XYZ file of C-alpha atoms in Angstrom:
551
model
C -0.312 -0.135 0.098
C 1.347 3.412 -1.322
C 0.802 5.352 2.431
C 1.185 8.577 0.786
C -2.197 8.059 -1.510
C -5.394 8.760 0.483
C -7.616 5.595 1.357
C -10.556 7.072 -1.006
C -8.082 6.694 -3.815
C -7.028 3.626 -2.745
C -10.526 1.962 -2.089
C -10.869 3.681 -5.935
C -8.218 2.015 -7.435
C -9.464 -1.443 -5.537
C -12.973 -1.357 -6.685
C -12.062 -0.750 -10.303
C -9.204 -3.560 -10.046
C -11.888 -5.772 -8.611
C -14.462 -5.003 -11.306
C -11.962 -5.575 -14.207
C -10.810 -9.172 -12.042
C -14.997 -9.736 -11.793
C -15.615 -9.435 -15.503
C -13.028 -12.735 -15.586
C -13.854 -14.283 -13.074
C -17.965 -14.073 -11.878
C -18.899 -14.376 -8.330
C -21.259 -16.942 -7.466
C -23.908 -14.720 -7.477
C -25.374 -11.532 -8.827
C -26.298 -10.364 -5.905
C -25.414 -12.172 -1.786
C -28.377 -12.081 0.305
C -28.983 -12.205 4.177
C -31.932 -14.553 5.484
C -33.825 -11.500 5.738
C -32.963 -10.161 1.983
C -30.567 -7.481 3.162
C -27.812 -6.942 0.991
C -24.553 -7.679 1.867
C -21.628 -5.671 0.383
C -18.566 -6.968 -1.273
C -16.309 -4.809 2.030
C -17.078 -3.238 4.579
C -15.449 0.199 6.021
C -15.102 2.279 8.656
C -17.331 4.557 6.898
C -20.448 2.233 6.770
C -20.640 2.396 10.444
C -23.121 4.871 12.052
C -21.812 7.920 13.111
C -22.837 7.270 16.372
C -20.800 4.649 16.264
C -19.722 4.457 20.110
C -22.972 5.895 21.534
C -24.821 3.058 20.173
C -21.968 0.283 20.438
C -21.371 1.469 24.099
C -19.286 -0.935 26.518
C -20.233 -4.550 27.741
C -22.257 -4.361 30.452
C -22.969 -0.717 30.092
C -26.147 0.940 28.129
C -27.158 0.013 25.659
C -25.542 -3.372 26.018
C -24.469 -3.914 22.392
C -21.455 -5.720 23.540
C -23.015 -7.643 25.988
C -24.872 -7.559 29.082
C -21.493 -8.363 31.842
C -18.162 -6.107 31.851
C -16.733 -9.414 31.522
C -18.949 -11.411 30.071
C -17.799 -15.512 29.481
C -14.689 -14.478 31.356
C -16.162 -15.053 34.827
C -18.823 -17.472 33.742
C -19.503 -19.787 30.782
C -23.050 -20.054 29.559
C -25.665 -22.399 31.666
C -25.649 -25.703 29.195
C -29.183 -26.869 29.017
C -29.822 -29.375 27.053
C -33.564 -29.856 26.385
C -34.862 -33.659 27.128
C -38.103 -35.441 27.621
C -39.713 -38.480 26.125
C -41.998 -41.365 27.100
C -42.293 -41.128 31.120
C -41.748 -39.211 34.066
C -39.343 -41.920 35.185
C -37.066 -42.360 31.905
C -36.717 -38.825 31.656
C -35.369 -38.275 35.003
C -32.484 -41.451 34.106
C -32.092 -38.506 30.486
C -31.618 -35.597 32.800
C -29.377 -37.416 35.617
C -27.090 -38.985 32.517
C -26.670 -35.408 31.316
C -25.632 -33.943 34.600
C -23.600 -36.616 35.171
C -21.829 -35.535 31.629
C -21.560 -31.738 32.447
C -24.752 -30.008 31.479
C -25.086 -27.301 33.959
C -29.101 -27.122 33.593
C -31.958 -28.839 32.914
C -34.441 -28.363 30.499
C -37.618 -29.666 30.364
C -40.246 -30.899 27.154
C -42.947 -31.940 27.226
C -45.366 -34.264 25.229
C -48.114 -32.436 23.495
C -51.171 -33.833 25.639
C -49.287 -31.934 28.796
C -48.856 -28.620 26.224
C -52.395 -28.294 25.837
C -53.738 -29.244 29.001
C -55.087 -32.954 28.440
C -54.388 -36.014 31.241
C -52.819 -38.986 29.229
C -56.080 -40.502 29.224
C -58.762 -38.439 27.831
C -59.779 -39.359 23.899
C -57.665 -36.163 22.569
C -54.424 -37.469 23.884
C -54.279 -41.123 21.950
C -51.326 -41.615 20.211
C -49.183 -38.632 21.397
C -48.542 -39.414 25.307
C -44.867 -39.518 25.526
C -44.001 -38.817 21.951
C -42.326 -35.397 22.023
C -41.681 -34.818 25.657
C -42.321 -35.740 28.857
C -46.030 -36.998 30.235
C -47.079 -34.972 32.983
C -50.291 -35.641 34.789
C -50.201 -34.760 37.790
C -47.782 -33.956 40.487
C -47.018 -37.482 41.588
C -45.478 -37.673 37.796
C -43.328 -34.412 38.540
C -41.978 -36.053 41.913
C -40.556 -38.717 39.448
C -39.451 -36.605 36.890
C -37.105 -34.455 39.786
C -35.802 -37.501 41.676
C -32.578 -36.883 42.868
C -32.260 -33.445 41.590
C -31.740 -30.835 44.196
C -33.662 -28.656 43.122
C -32.170 -25.532 45.026
C -28.961 -26.232 43.546
C -29.929 -26.888 39.772
C -31.843 -24.134 37.453
C -34.417 -25.891 35.461
C -36.328 -24.492 32.257
C -39.779 -25.859 31.050
C -40.929 -25.119 27.898
C -44.566 -24.814 28.845
C -47.124 -21.992 27.580
C -50.899 -22.486 27.920
C -50.495 -24.362 31.273
C -47.300 -23.035 32.248
C -48.792 -22.213 35.578
C -49.629 -25.691 36.606
C -46.377 -26.895 35.515
C -44.684 -24.147 37.907
C -47.082 -24.904 40.721
C -45.933 -28.966 40.706
C -42.266 -26.928 40.485
C -42.963 -25.644 43.297
C -44.920 -27.995 45.482
C -41.739 -30.699 44.336
C -39.746 -28.173 46.077
C -42.231 -28.100 48.879
C -41.567 -31.483 49.942
C -38.121 -31.439 48.916
C -38.005 -29.088 52.084
C -36.685 -26.673 49.748
C -38.900 -22.904 50.078
C -39.592 -21.342 47.193
C -37.796 -18.171 47.159
C -34.843 -20.854 46.641
C -35.552 -22.017 43.353
C -34.623 -20.247 40.002
C -35.512 -21.342 36.317
C -37.994 -20.396 33.904
C -40.818 -21.241 32.351
C -41.293 -20.431 28.866
C -44.730 -18.872 29.385
C -45.230 -17.084 26.155
C -48.829 -17.639 24.733
C -48.569 -14.690 21.823
C -45.954 -16.937 19.669
C -48.118 -19.815 20.158
C -50.930 -18.247 18.496
C -48.498 -16.925 15.636
C -45.962 -19.724 14.997
C -47.267 -22.898 17.258
C -50.625 -23.704 17.861
C -50.552 -25.338 21.136
C -52.680 -22.661 22.827
C -55.887 -23.479 24.863
C -57.756 -20.256 26.202
C -58.475 -16.988 23.705
C -55.761 -14.150 24.304
C -57.281 -12.143 27.118
C -57.606 -14.499 29.436
C -54.115 -16.315 28.624
C -52.641 -12.740 29.338
C -54.538 -12.418 32.938
C -52.904 -16.016 33.746
C -49.306 -14.609 32.621
C -49.913 -11.773 34.232
C -50.369 -13.663 37.605
C -47.475 -15.320 37.794
C -45.666 -12.195 37.304
C -47.276 -10.793 40.301
C -47.293 -14.291 42.234
C -43.246 -14.623 41.266
C -41.918 -11.519 42.710
C -43.182 -12.000 46.229
C -43.040 -16.088 46.310
C -40.386 -17.078 43.500
C -37.875 -14.158 43.489
C -35.689 -15.936 41.440
C -37.519 -17.331 38.287
C -37.632 -16.221 35.253
C -41.318 -15.376 34.935
C -41.532 -15.714 31.064
C -39.049 -16.285 27.767
C -40.839 -14.502 25.157
C -39.756 -16.667 22.192
C -38.637 -16.122 18.815
C -37.249 -19.804 18.549
C -40.526 -21.095 17.247
C -41.787 -17.985 14.934
C -38.515 -18.622 13.550
C -38.923 -22.599 13.071
C -41.847 -21.340 11.272
C -40.220 -19.780 8.310
C -39.742 -16.456 9.344
C -36.749 -14.343 8.361
C -33.860 -13.262 11.614
C -35.546 -9.673 11.441
C -39.153 -10.631 11.483
C -37.780 -13.313 14.734
C -36.816 -10.560 16.141
C -39.390 -7.550 15.715
C -42.182 -10.001 16.513
C -40.484 -11.358 19.769
C -40.017 -7.863 20.639
C -43.541 -6.782 19.438
C -44.347 -9.887 22.179
C -42.129 -8.479 24.743
C -43.813 -5.138 24.664
C -47.724 -6.382 24.828
C -46.335 -8.784 27.976
C -44.858 -4.905 29.758
C -48.170 -3.414 28.935
C -50.102 -6.177 29.893
C -48.520 -6.579 33.883
C -48.347 -1.995 34.115
C -52.181 -2.365 33.256
C -52.409 -5.138 36.041
C -51.304 -2.224 37.867
C -47.328 -4.391 38.632
C -44.258 -2.240 39.228
C -41.605 -2.332 35.468
C -38.963 -2.476 38.174
C -40.326 -5.322 40.392
C -41.319 -7.680 37.226
C -38.893 -6.571 34.289
C -35.792 -8.197 35.592
C -37.392 -11.626 35.392
C -38.146 -10.887 31.512
C -36.071 -13.692 29.372
C -35.883 -14.140 25.718
C -35.243 -17.447 23.629
C -33.801 -16.821 20.312
C -32.984 -19.383 17.461
C -29.858 -19.714 16.134
C -29.575 -20.421 12.223
C -26.581 -20.898 9.286
C -26.329 -17.725 8.406
C -23.496 -17.061 11.238
C -22.541 -13.042 10.827
C -26.652 -12.088 10.486
C -27.473 -13.969 13.801
C -24.197 -12.323 15.996
C -26.201 -8.822 14.245
C -29.875 -10.232 15.810
C -28.415 -10.905 18.980
C -26.729 -8.086 19.462
C -29.455 -5.903 17.775
C -31.776 -7.507 20.355
C -30.008 -5.965 23.517
C -29.722 -2.097 22.153
C -33.617 -2.344 20.779
C -34.823 -3.408 24.062
C -32.638 -1.428 26.740
C -34.101 1.675 24.607
C -37.401 0.557 24.624
C -37.233 -0.453 27.917
C -35.411 3.188 29.461
C -37.373 5.468 26.825
C -41.172 4.038 26.720
C -41.800 2.516 29.576
C -39.420 4.160 32.112
C -37.677 1.534 33.716
C -34.873 2.791 36.063
C -33.389 -0.259 36.795
C -30.385 -1.284 35.183
C -31.623 -5.156 35.015
C -35.132 -4.593 33.880
C -33.398 -2.623 30.403
C -31.055 -5.440 30.186
C -32.271 -8.586 27.504
C -31.124 -11.504 29.155
C -31.757 -14.753 26.625
C -31.442 -18.893 26.172
C -30.665 -19.633 22.555
C -31.449 -23.302 20.543
C -29.748 -24.040 17.605
C -31.836 -24.239 14.771
C -34.394 -27.653 14.427
C -35.155 -26.560 11.070
C -32.294 -26.347 9.355
C -31.291 -29.914 10.510
C -32.022 -32.543 7.573
C -32.633 -36.406 7.669
C -29.857 -37.054 4.984
C -26.869 -37.310 6.503
C -27.687 -36.373 10.039
C -23.872 -36.550 11.082
C -24.057 -33.007 8.490
C -25.618 -31.942 11.829
C -22.979 -31.747 13.720
C -21.577 -29.153 12.161
C -24.507 -27.150 11.604
C -25.279 -26.974 15.058
C -21.027 -25.755 16.008
C -21.614 -23.213 13.452
C -24.890 -22.088 14.818
C -23.945 -22.631 18.959
C -20.574 -20.474 18.031
C -23.510 -17.749 16.736
C -24.846 -17.585 19.959
C -21.703 -17.464 21.969
C -19.817 -14.810 20.055
C -23.837 -13.369 20.036
C -23.525 -13.012 24.051
C -26.031 -15.938 24.828
C -26.787 -16.404 28.990
C -28.528 -20.303 28.373
C -27.454 -22.455 25.022
C -28.865 -25.699 23.910
C -27.047 -27.612 20.864
C -29.501 -30.059 18.833
C -28.514 -33.338 18.099
C -27.600 -34.581 15.069
C -31.105 -37.645 14.711
C -33.301 -34.742 15.830
C -34.731 -34.251 12.065
C -35.532 -38.185 12.489
C -36.470 -39.088 15.856
C -36.138 -38.135 19.666
C -32.247 -37.898 20.224
C -30.328 -40.964 20.825
C -28.269 -41.014 24.229
C -25.062 -40.930 22.296
C -26.334 -37.680 19.865
C -27.278 -35.964 22.799
C -24.002 -36.196 24.369
C -21.833 -35.229 21.731
C -24.454 -32.189 21.233
C -23.354 -31.869 24.917
C -19.518 -31.864 23.531
C -20.173 -29.809 20.813
C -21.030 -26.669 23.617
C -17.843 -28.241 25.491
C -15.885 -27.602 23.334
C -16.635 -23.748 22.161
C -16.254 -23.107 26.009
C -12.832 -24.634 27.448
C -11.031 -25.045 23.703
C -11.639 -22.596 20.764
C -10.582 -19.260 22.929
C -13.463 -17.649 22.348
C -14.562 -17.240 25.430
C -11.078 -15.610 26.773
C -12.463 -11.362 25.412
C -15.499 -9.597 25.781
C -17.438 -9.697 22.034
C -14.626 -10.564 19.822
C -16.354 -9.483 16.993
C -17.665 -6.131 18.263
C -15.725 -3.243 15.518
C -16.163 -5.083 12.950
C -17.240 -3.608 10.295
C -19.166 -6.232 9.098
C -20.986 -6.740 12.497
C -21.348 -3.707 12.939
C -23.096 -2.530 10.212
C -25.181 -5.594 10.211
C -26.272 -4.970 13.588
C -27.361 -1.069 12.671
C -29.411 -2.664 9.381
C -30.941 -5.666 11.559
C -32.097 -2.520 14.143
C -33.203 -0.516 11.442
C -35.797 -3.364 9.764
C -37.042 -4.238 13.054
C -37.843 -0.464 13.897
C -40.340 -0.729 10.658
C -42.203 -3.838 11.442
C -42.241 -2.561 15.400
C -43.569 0.509 13.731
C -46.396 -1.332 11.729
C -46.815 -3.386 14.865
C -47.664 -0.353 16.851
C -49.905 0.912 13.620
C -52.375 -2.218 14.187
C -52.910 -1.297 17.444
C -49.730 -3.328 19.134
C -49.111 -7.227 19.379
C -52.384 -9.160 20.230
C -54.121 -6.921 17.680
C -51.832 -8.036 14.582
C -51.915 -11.739 16.233
C -55.920 -11.069 16.069
C -55.791 -9.762 13.016
C -53.553 -12.403 11.481
C -50.530 -9.981 10.385
C -47.987 -11.444 11.639
C -48.733 -15.617 11.013
C -49.228 -13.931 7.003
C -45.792 -12.218 6.774
C -44.373 -15.744 8.219
C -46.253 -17.623 5.943
C -44.738 -15.567 3.110
C -40.981 -15.441 4.051
C -41.599 -19.711 4.693
C -42.950 -19.683 1.146
C -40.334 -17.867 -0.767
C -37.602 -20.039 1.285
C -39.095 -22.991 -0.139
C -38.828 -21.888 -3.250
C -35.309 -21.304 -3.229
C -34.650 -25.201 -1.476
C -35.900 -26.425 -4.087
C -34.832 -24.458 -7.428
C -31.545 -25.074 -5.520
C -31.096 -21.322 -4.889
C -29.973 -21.844 -1.442
C -27.418 -25.145 -1.471
C -29.105 -27.521 1.661
C -25.819 -29.838 1.956
C -26.776 -33.507 1.471
C -30.548 -32.854 0.504
C -30.497 -30.900 -2.230
C -26.539 -31.179 -3.877
C -23.812 -33.261 -2.697
C -26.010 -36.208 -1.462
C -25.686 -39.725 -1.307
C -27.837 -42.562 -2.911
C -29.356 -45.612 -0.953
C -27.687 -43.923 2.987
C -28.367 -46.195 5.961
C -30.617 -44.553 8.551
C -29.110 -44.593 12.043
C -29.982 -46.533 14.804
C -32.985 -44.441 16.490
C -34.531 -44.045 19.855
C -37.912 -45.267 19.800
C -40.737 -44.677 22.373
C -42.424 -47.093 24.395
C -45.779 -47.545 22.493
C -47.532 -48.977 25.491
C -46.772 -46.046 27.854
C -50.279 -44.432 26.971
C -52.059 -47.339 28.882
C -49.400 -47.395 31.643
C -49.824 -43.638 32.101
C -54.030 -44.011 32.163
C -52.851 -47.286 34.728
C -51.571 -44.307 36.666
C -53.874 -42.194 36.910
C -56.715 -44.472 37.859
C -54.473 -45.649 40.647
C -54.103 -41.765 41.158
C -58.138 -41.352 41.181
C -58.753 -43.927 43.809
C -55.801 -43.034 46.431
C -56.245 -39.525 46.387
C -58.777 -37.288 48.337
C -61.422 -36.558 46.614
C -63.007 -34.382 48.074
C -60.170 -32.248 48.332
C -59.918 -31.895 45.117
C -63.037 -31.221 43.831
C -62.818 -28.377 46.616
C -59.712 -26.907 45.233
C -61.541 -27.133 41.896
C -64.807 -25.292 42.943
C -62.288 -22.435 44.285
C -60.428 -22.522 41.370
C -63.164 -21.573 39.442
C -64.683 -19.046 41.649
C -61.383 -17.597 41.229
C -61.232 -17.558 37.599
C -65.029 -16.018 37.498
C -63.137 -13.142 38.953
C -60.140 -11.319 39.635
C -57.786 -12.956 42.024
C -54.354 -14.328 41.545
C -55.568 -17.883 40.097
C -51.566 -18.740 41.117
C -52.418 -19.816 44.323
C -55.494 -21.752 43.699
C -53.629 -23.933 41.152
C -50.701 -24.636 43.310
C -54.011 -25.867 45.817
C -55.076 -28.222 43.427
C -52.413 -29.651 42.428
C -50.640 -30.221 46.126
C -53.888 -32.237 46.613
C -52.734 -34.121 42.975
C -55.886 -32.749 41.114
C -54.632 -33.740 37.198
C -53.682 -30.775 35.034
C -56.033 -31.931 32.511
C -58.721 -31.656 35.936
C -57.469 -28.254 36.346
C -57.509 -26.733 32.670
C -60.322 -28.084 31.803
C -62.103 -25.907 34.954
C -60.578 -22.832 33.147
C -62.048 -23.671 29.389
C -64.924 -23.843 31.220
C -64.653 -20.745 32.539
C -62.327 -18.962 29.536
C -63.349 -20.639 26.694
C -61.242 -21.922 23.978
C -59.563 -20.786 21.174
C -60.005 -21.814 18.237
C -57.545 -19.226 15.895
C -58.462 -17.652 12.615
């Protein structure tokens, strides 16, 4: 480089030479785009950064938290390695939990079966054929006790992916802790409890939006006093992305839902600095590495500004966006499943470099079945190798200052703001959901991506290129097909042994509470303590609240 020339001249000369070279050796695409259709420039320069660069970037642990919510990040403590697990019976899942903890996992993450997720007992006609298939079957406190046998709940943080009946599963968890002699004030963990994304993307809802929002704010209020270390909601973009959204849509719709939950809590009379520090987020990590890193950094900055400027939060912790990440299930292929180990590694690394507080790495065989023990161990080892061998944890925000990453972070933020403005114009997230706006945007994005995959414009290694004929299927985990009958037998025995009059009394109190305005958490907890089942509790609420039928 000729130091006597100014940089602008050097850049012009470089650009001219490069364009001449491209005429001889064309680039692979006319335009390079992110998954959100943001154009990627050939080269990024300092001039492309926002003029308020330092103000927008800040310092680690300082507003607006672009560079992370902790000053030292992983130099002080690694993220929580929280492998998502659950299948079959509570006893089988307990064995998997204890195995993973023995292998170095640092937090539990519970997958519930479909009947549990939508509030049906295993002997309900609606549960037929689904008991224990996509997660663990939990019908009553008895199952929760078996699920958590031998696990010290005051020492292990537990995340539960449950939404419509989140209050019931949290009550069961609290009741198990009581039986272990552990006060609820010592419990730490997270319930997903994000019903808006169920209407948008996933479908495991029970009640209409308004009573569902009431249940959520009841949990907020109850936990402030009784379970202060518990994350009362995990506002989830993960399932929005799994439904086919772009990275920008995932972030925009998640933030919009977060705004709705904060507003609902304020409308219920809660103080923002009491409940906001326990809000958490849940994001997806897909294959476009730099876009994912930029998404996480933009998320922190946007949320900090909203909490400070829109809602007037005062506590620093109220402004901090804390998030769990799961690698992209929809990116996994049934073809050549070992390739998924590489995909998951790239995705996990983007989450770490983006500053996640907690991480689940998918297993290589999850496009085919629930993961085997060997596959789950490899997924956990992926996190451990990143944490202990890669060196990426040795400095804070190692990609901070990258011209590309900073420009892309700004770009993501700008596109998210456009969506947030549109949702506000519609009347907020609840109204946007009721009108089907977010659903339509996701469906369109999913359709466009599928067209690109089918035309091979987007390459999926092992699926639409670099394929292998006559592949052998790996050994898969199979759930006991007789589990449904076994769960039914357990329920018959439970109903015979419990105090039926006490159960009926607690359910009557719950029904009366649902007709009024009192906090339902203590009433649900009382029913759970007397071994009322999830189906019995949810049916009482179905009767009072109705069921949401969708659009």
